[in-house]
Amino acid sequence: MKQRIANATGGEVFDMPTDQATALQGEWNQFETDRPARDLEELRQERNDLLLETDWWATSDLTMTAAQTKYRKDLRDITDSYQTLATVTWPTKP
């Protein structure tokens, strides 16, 4: 038995064996299920990159300003308020 499938990117329609269509749908469902974890990981990676840019502020021979300390804390706490890069509002770097 075959199932009619529409290509999401090109719009072509083609027939696919039902077992392959079912497997493909299962993969897509898993992809969508895993999306929140991927989005959060992307957010964390961007946050980590921003923290890395300011790590030198925290060296032992420097004293961070209150604004620098707040900025770094706000970055560390960003995942308490946001879950995706699409919705995040980044703190302003002093």
PDB file of C-alpha atoms in Angstrom:
ATOM      1  CA  MET A   1       0.000   0.000   0.000  1.00  0.00           C
ATOM      2  CA  LYS A   2       1.218   3.512  -0.763  1.00  0.00           C
ATOM      3  CA  GLN A   3       0.601   6.872   0.818  1.00  0.00           C
ATOM      4  CA  ARG A   4       0.628  10.208  -0.991  1.00  0.00           C
ATOM      5  CA  ILE A   5       3.264  12.550   0.471  1.00  0.00           C
ATOM      6  CA  ALA A   6       3.828  16.257  -0.214  1.00  0.00           C
ATOM      7  CA  ASN A   7       7.388  17.558  -0.154  1.00  0.00           C
ATOM      8  CA  ALA A   8       7.337  20.518   2.243  1.00  0.00           C
ATOM      9  CA  THR A   9      10.200  22.337   0.541  1.00  0.00           C
ATOM     10  CA  GLY A  10       9.400  21.846  -3.112  1.00  0.00           C
ATOM     11  CA  GLY A  11       5.683  21.175  -3.062  1.00  0.00           C
ATOM     12  CA  GLU A  12       6.014  18.019  -5.164  1.00  0.00           C
ATOM     13  CA  VAL A  13       3.586  15.228  -4.414  1.00  0.00           C
ATOM     14  CA  PHE A  14       4.672  11.618  -4.679  1.00  0.00           C
ATOM     15  CA  ASP A  15       3.672   8.181  -3.502  1.00  0.00           C
ATOM     16  CA  MET A  16       5.648   6.452  -0.778  1.00  0.00           C
ATOM     17  CA  PRO A  17       5.178   2.984   0.684  1.00  0.00           C
ATOM     18  CA  THR A  18       3.071   3.227   3.836  1.00  0.00           C
ATOM     19  CA  ASP A  19       5.768   1.732   6.078  1.00  0.00           C
ATOM     20  CA  GLN A  20       8.281   4.339   4.888  1.00  0.00           C
ATOM     21  CA  ALA A  21       5.719   7.125   5.316  1.00  0.00           C
ATOM     22  CA  THR A  22       4.998   5.916   8.854  1.00  0.00           C
ATOM     23  CA  ALA A  23       8.715   5.833   9.687  1.00  0.00           C
ATOM     24  CA  LEU A  24       9.190   9.300   8.214  1.00  0.00           C
ATOM     25  CA  GLN A  25       6.269  10.641  10.251  1.00  0.00           C
ATOM     26  CA  GLY A  26       7.776   9.074  13.379  1.00  0.00           C
ATOM     27  CA  GLU A  27      11.093  10.805  12.702  1.00  0.00           C
ATOM     28  CA  TRP A  28       9.331  14.130  12.178  1.00  0.00           C
ATOM     29  CA  ASN A  29       7.339  13.700  15.383  1.00  0.00           C
ATOM     30  CA  GLN A  30      10.561  12.999  17.297  1.00  0.00           C
ATOM     31  CA  PHE A  31      12.205  16.042  15.706  1.00  0.00           C
ATOM     32  CA  GLU A  32       9.311  18.214  16.888  1.00  0.00           C
ATOM     33  CA  THR A  33       9.331  16.600  20.348  1.00  0.00           C
ATOM     34  CA  ASP A  34      13.042  17.387  20.696  1.00  0.00           C
ATOM     35  CA  ARG A  35      12.670  21.006  19.507  1.00  0.00           C
ATOM     36  CA  PRO A  36      12.392  22.621  22.979  1.00  0.00           C
ATOM     37  CA  ALA A  37      15.608  20.932  24.111  1.00  0.00           C
ATOM     38  CA  ARG A  38      17.418  22.028  20.930  1.00  0.00           C
ATOM     39  CA  ASP A  39      16.122  25.590  21.301  1.00  0.00           C
ATOM     40  CA  LEU A  40      17.275  25.747  24.920  1.00  0.00           C
ATOM     41  CA  GLU A  41      20.699  24.358  23.976  1.00  0.00           C
ATOM     42  CA  GLU A  42      21.080  27.034  21.276  1.00  0.00           C
ATOM     43  CA  LEU A  43      20.138  29.712  23.807  1.00  0.00           C
ATOM     44  CA  ARG A  44      22.655  28.359  26.309  1.00  0.00           C
ATOM     45  CA  GLN A  45      25.389  28.272  23.673  1.00  0.00           C
ATOM     46  CA  GLU A  46      24.800  31.904  22.706  1.00  0.00           C
ATOM     47  CA  ARG A  47      24.701  32.869  26.385  1.00  0.00           C
ATOM     48  CA  ASN A  48      27.958  31.008  27.007  1.00  0.00           C
ATOM     49  CA  ASP A  49      29.585  32.822  24.091  1.00  0.00           C
ATOM     50  CA  LEU A  50      28.530  36.176  25.543  1.00  0.00           C
ATOM     51  CA  LEU A  51      29.859  35.205  28.964  1.00  0.00           C
ATOM     52  CA  LEU A  52      33.128  34.084  27.403  1.00  0.00           C
ATOM     53  CA  GLU A  53      33.565  37.540  25.873  1.00  0.00           C
ATOM     54  CA  THR A  54      33.520  39.039  29.375  1.00  0.00           C
ATOM     55  CA  ASP A  55      35.433  36.405  31.329  1.00  0.00           C
ATOM     56  CA  TRP A  56      38.446  38.712  31.405  1.00  0.00           C
ATOM     57  CA  TRP A  57      36.402  41.105  33.574  1.00  0.00           C
ATOM     58  CA  ALA A  58      36.521  38.499  36.356  1.00  0.00           C
ATOM     59  CA  THR A  59      40.281  38.029  36.502  1.00  0.00           C
ATOM     60  CA  SER A  60      41.899  38.328  39.906  1.00  0.00           C
ATOM     61  CA  ASP A  61      43.692  41.603  39.118  1.00  0.00           C
ATOM     62  CA  LEU A  62      40.487  43.437  38.110  1.00  0.00           C
ATOM     63  CA  THR A  63      37.424  44.487  40.039  1.00  0.00           C
ATOM     64  CA  MET A  64      34.170  44.320  38.093  1.00  0.00           C
ATOM     65  CA  THR A  65      31.835  47.275  38.238  1.00  0.00           C
ATOM     66  CA  ALA A  66      28.319  46.740  39.537  1.00  0.00           C
ATOM     67  CA  ALA A  67      27.053  47.000  35.949  1.00  0.00           C
ATOM     68  CA  GLN A  68      29.483  44.324  34.759  1.00  0.00           C
ATOM     69  CA  THR A  69      28.529  42.026  37.627  1.00  0.00           C
ATOM     70  CA  LYS A  70      24.817  42.551  36.904  1.00  0.00           C
ATOM     71  CA  TYR A  71      25.309  41.906  33.179  1.00  0.00           C
ATOM     72  CA  ARG A  72      27.061  38.605  33.809  1.00  0.00           C
ATOM     73  CA  LYS A  73      24.451  37.561  36.377  1.00  0.00           C
ATOM     74  CA  ASP A  74      21.641  38.465  33.980  1.00  0.00           C
ATOM     75  CA  LEU A  75      23.302  36.332  31.299  1.00  0.00           C
ATOM     76  CA  ARG A  76      23.659  33.379  33.663  1.00  0.00           C
ATOM     77  CA  ASP A  77      19.980  33.721  34.649  1.00  0.00           C
ATOM     78  CA  ILE A  78      18.665  34.149  31.075  1.00  0.00           C
ATOM     79  CA  THR A  79      17.328  30.588  30.872  1.00  0.00           C
ATOM     80  CA  ASP A  80      15.066  31.284  33.852  1.00  0.00           C
ATOM     81  CA  SER A  81      13.045  33.647  31.660  1.00  0.00           C
ATOM     82  CA  TYR A  82      13.601  32.496  28.073  1.00  0.00           C
ATOM     83  CA  GLN A  83      13.669  29.170  26.283  1.00  0.00           C
ATOM     84  CA  THR A  84      14.536  30.121  22.677  1.00  0.00           C
ATOM     85  CA  LEU A  85      16.767  32.502  20.763  1.00  0.00           C
ATOM     86  CA  ALA A  86      13.678  33.692  18.891  1.00  0.00           C
ATOM     87  CA  THR A  87      12.152  35.257  21.996  1.00  0.00           C
ATOM     88  CA  VAL A  88      15.156  36.290  24.098  1.00  0.00           C
ATOM     89  CA  THR A  89      15.891  39.877  25.036  1.00  0.00           C
ATOM     90  CA  TRP A  90      19.562  40.071  25.867  1.00  0.00           C
ATOM     91  CA  PRO A  91      20.822  42.359  28.639  1.00  0.00           C
ATOM     92  CA  THR A  92      22.788  45.382  27.496  1.00  0.00           C
ATOM     93  CA  LYS A  93      26.535  45.001  27.795  1.00  0.00           C
ATOM     94  CA  PRO A  94      28.013  47.845  29.844  1.00  0.00           C
TER      95      PRO A  94
END
